[in-house]
């Protein structure tokens, strides 16, 4: 388990922000596309980790 860096968070949120705002969790393909679109930055993250990050952000927004 690793803390998300600021750059990783920015990269994921730039690419998958519409999932957070719509409250929909991305699938495997969307997560893998996000990882591929940022070579080097998200290489150490699995698609499951990206999906979990988005899911947790959606949950946090609902809690507010």
PDB file of C-alpha atoms in Angstrom:
ATOM      1  CA  UNK A   1       0.000   0.000   0.000  1.00  0.00           C
ATOM      2  CA  UNK A   2       1.433   3.345  -1.123  1.00  0.00           C
ATOM      3  CA  UNK A   3       0.286   6.928  -0.643  1.00  0.00           C
ATOM      4  CA  UNK A   4      -0.816   8.631  -3.851  1.00  0.00           C
ATOM      5  CA  UNK A   5       1.572  11.404  -4.902  1.00  0.00           C
ATOM      6  CA  UNK A   6       0.240  14.802  -5.948  1.00  0.00           C
ATOM      7  CA  UNK A   7       1.263  14.144  -9.573  1.00  0.00           C
ATOM      8  CA  UNK A   8      -0.500  10.768  -9.631  1.00  0.00           C
ATOM      9  CA  UNK A   9      -3.671  12.321  -8.219  1.00  0.00           C
ATOM     10  CA  UNK A  10      -3.589  15.119 -10.828  1.00  0.00           C
ATOM     11  CA  UNK A  11      -3.056  12.644 -13.662  1.00  0.00           C
ATOM     12  CA  UNK A  12      -5.941  10.403 -12.610  1.00  0.00           C
ATOM     13  CA  UNK A  13      -8.293  13.297 -11.899  1.00  0.00           C
ATOM     14  CA  UNK A  14      -7.515  14.997 -15.236  1.00  0.00           C
ATOM     15  CA  UNK A  15      -8.323  11.826 -17.121  1.00  0.00           C
ATOM     16  CA  UNK A  16     -11.191  10.386 -15.051  1.00  0.00           C
ATOM     17  CA  UNK A  17     -12.811  13.432 -13.424  1.00  0.00           C
ATOM     18  CA  UNK A  18     -16.111  12.809 -15.245  1.00  0.00           C
ATOM     19  CA  UNK A  19     -16.426   9.499 -13.374  1.00  0.00           C
ATOM     20  CA  UNK A  20     -16.018  11.245 -10.013  1.00  0.00           C
ATOM     21  CA  UNK A  21     -18.554  13.955 -10.864  1.00  0.00           C
ATOM     22  CA  UNK A  22     -21.086  11.513 -12.324  1.00  0.00           C
ATOM     23  CA  UNK A  23     -20.709   9.072  -9.422  1.00  0.00           C
ATOM     24  CA  UNK A  24     -19.915   6.192 -11.779  1.00  0.00           C
ATOM     25  CA  UNK A  25     -16.966   3.864 -11.120  1.00  0.00           C
ATOM     26  CA  UNK A  26     -14.713   3.273 -14.168  1.00  0.00           C
ATOM     27  CA  UNK A  27     -14.174  -0.184 -15.605  1.00  0.00           C
ATOM     28  CA  UNK A  28     -10.943  -2.013 -16.334  1.00  0.00           C
ATOM     29  CA  UNK A  29     -10.558  -0.544 -19.836  1.00  0.00           C
ATOM     30  CA  UNK A  30     -10.937   3.082 -18.681  1.00  0.00           C
ATOM     31  CA  UNK A  31      -8.441   2.548 -15.846  1.00  0.00           C
ATOM     32  CA  UNK A  32      -5.892   0.907 -18.147  1.00  0.00           C
ATOM     33  CA  UNK A  33      -6.319   3.710 -20.713  1.00  0.00           C
ATOM     34  CA  UNK A  34      -5.627   6.235 -17.953  1.00  0.00           C
ATOM     35  CA  UNK A  35      -2.449   4.393 -16.897  1.00  0.00           C
ATOM     36  CA  UNK A  36      -1.276   4.133 -20.530  1.00  0.00           C
ATOM     37  CA  UNK A  37      -1.925   7.826 -21.208  1.00  0.00           C
ATOM     38  CA  UNK A  38       0.600   8.869 -18.538  1.00  0.00           C
ATOM     39  CA  UNK A  39       3.754   6.880 -19.333  1.00  0.00           C
ATOM     40  CA  UNK A  40       6.038   6.494 -16.335  1.00  0.00           C
ATOM     41  CA  UNK A  41       3.779   8.285 -13.867  1.00  0.00           C
ATOM     42  CA  UNK A  42       1.177   5.608 -13.130  1.00  0.00           C
ATOM     43  CA  UNK A  43       3.230   2.573 -14.182  1.00  0.00           C
ATOM     44  CA  UNK A  44       3.448   1.325 -10.585  1.00  0.00           C
ATOM     45  CA  UNK A  45      -0.342   1.441 -10.129  1.00  0.00           C
ATOM     46  CA  UNK A  46      -2.606  -1.418 -11.146  1.00  0.00           C
ATOM     47  CA  UNK A  47      -5.944  -0.760 -12.812  1.00  0.00           C
ATOM     48  CA  UNK A  48      -7.583  -1.995  -9.587  1.00  0.00           C
ATOM     49  CA  UNK A  49      -5.720   0.690  -7.599  1.00  0.00           C
ATOM     50  CA  UNK A  50      -6.949   3.408  -9.975  1.00  0.00           C
ATOM     51  CA  UNK A  51     -10.500   2.082  -9.758  1.00  0.00           C
ATOM     52  CA  UNK A  52     -10.356   1.988  -5.946  1.00  0.00           C
ATOM     53  CA  UNK A  53      -9.031   5.553  -5.841  1.00  0.00           C
ATOM     54  CA  UNK A  54     -11.972   6.803  -7.937  1.00  0.00           C
ATOM     55  CA  UNK A  55     -14.451   4.763  -5.883  1.00  0.00           C
ATOM     56  CA  UNK A  56     -13.061   6.242  -2.650  1.00  0.00           C
ATOM     57  CA  UNK A  57     -13.276   9.790  -4.060  1.00  0.00           C
ATOM     58  CA  UNK A  58     -16.925   9.240  -5.030  1.00  0.00           C
ATOM     59  CA  UNK A  59     -17.678   7.902  -1.538  1.00  0.00           C
ATOM     60  CA  UNK A  60     -15.933  10.891   0.073  1.00  0.00           C
ATOM     61  CA  UNK A  61     -17.972  13.329  -2.043  1.00  0.00           C
ATOM     62  CA  UNK A  62     -21.222  11.614  -1.084  1.00  0.00           C
ATOM     63  CA  UNK A  63     -20.275  11.861   2.584  1.00  0.00           C
ATOM     64  CA  UNK A  64     -19.949  15.667   2.463  1.00  0.00           C
TER      65      UNK A  64
END
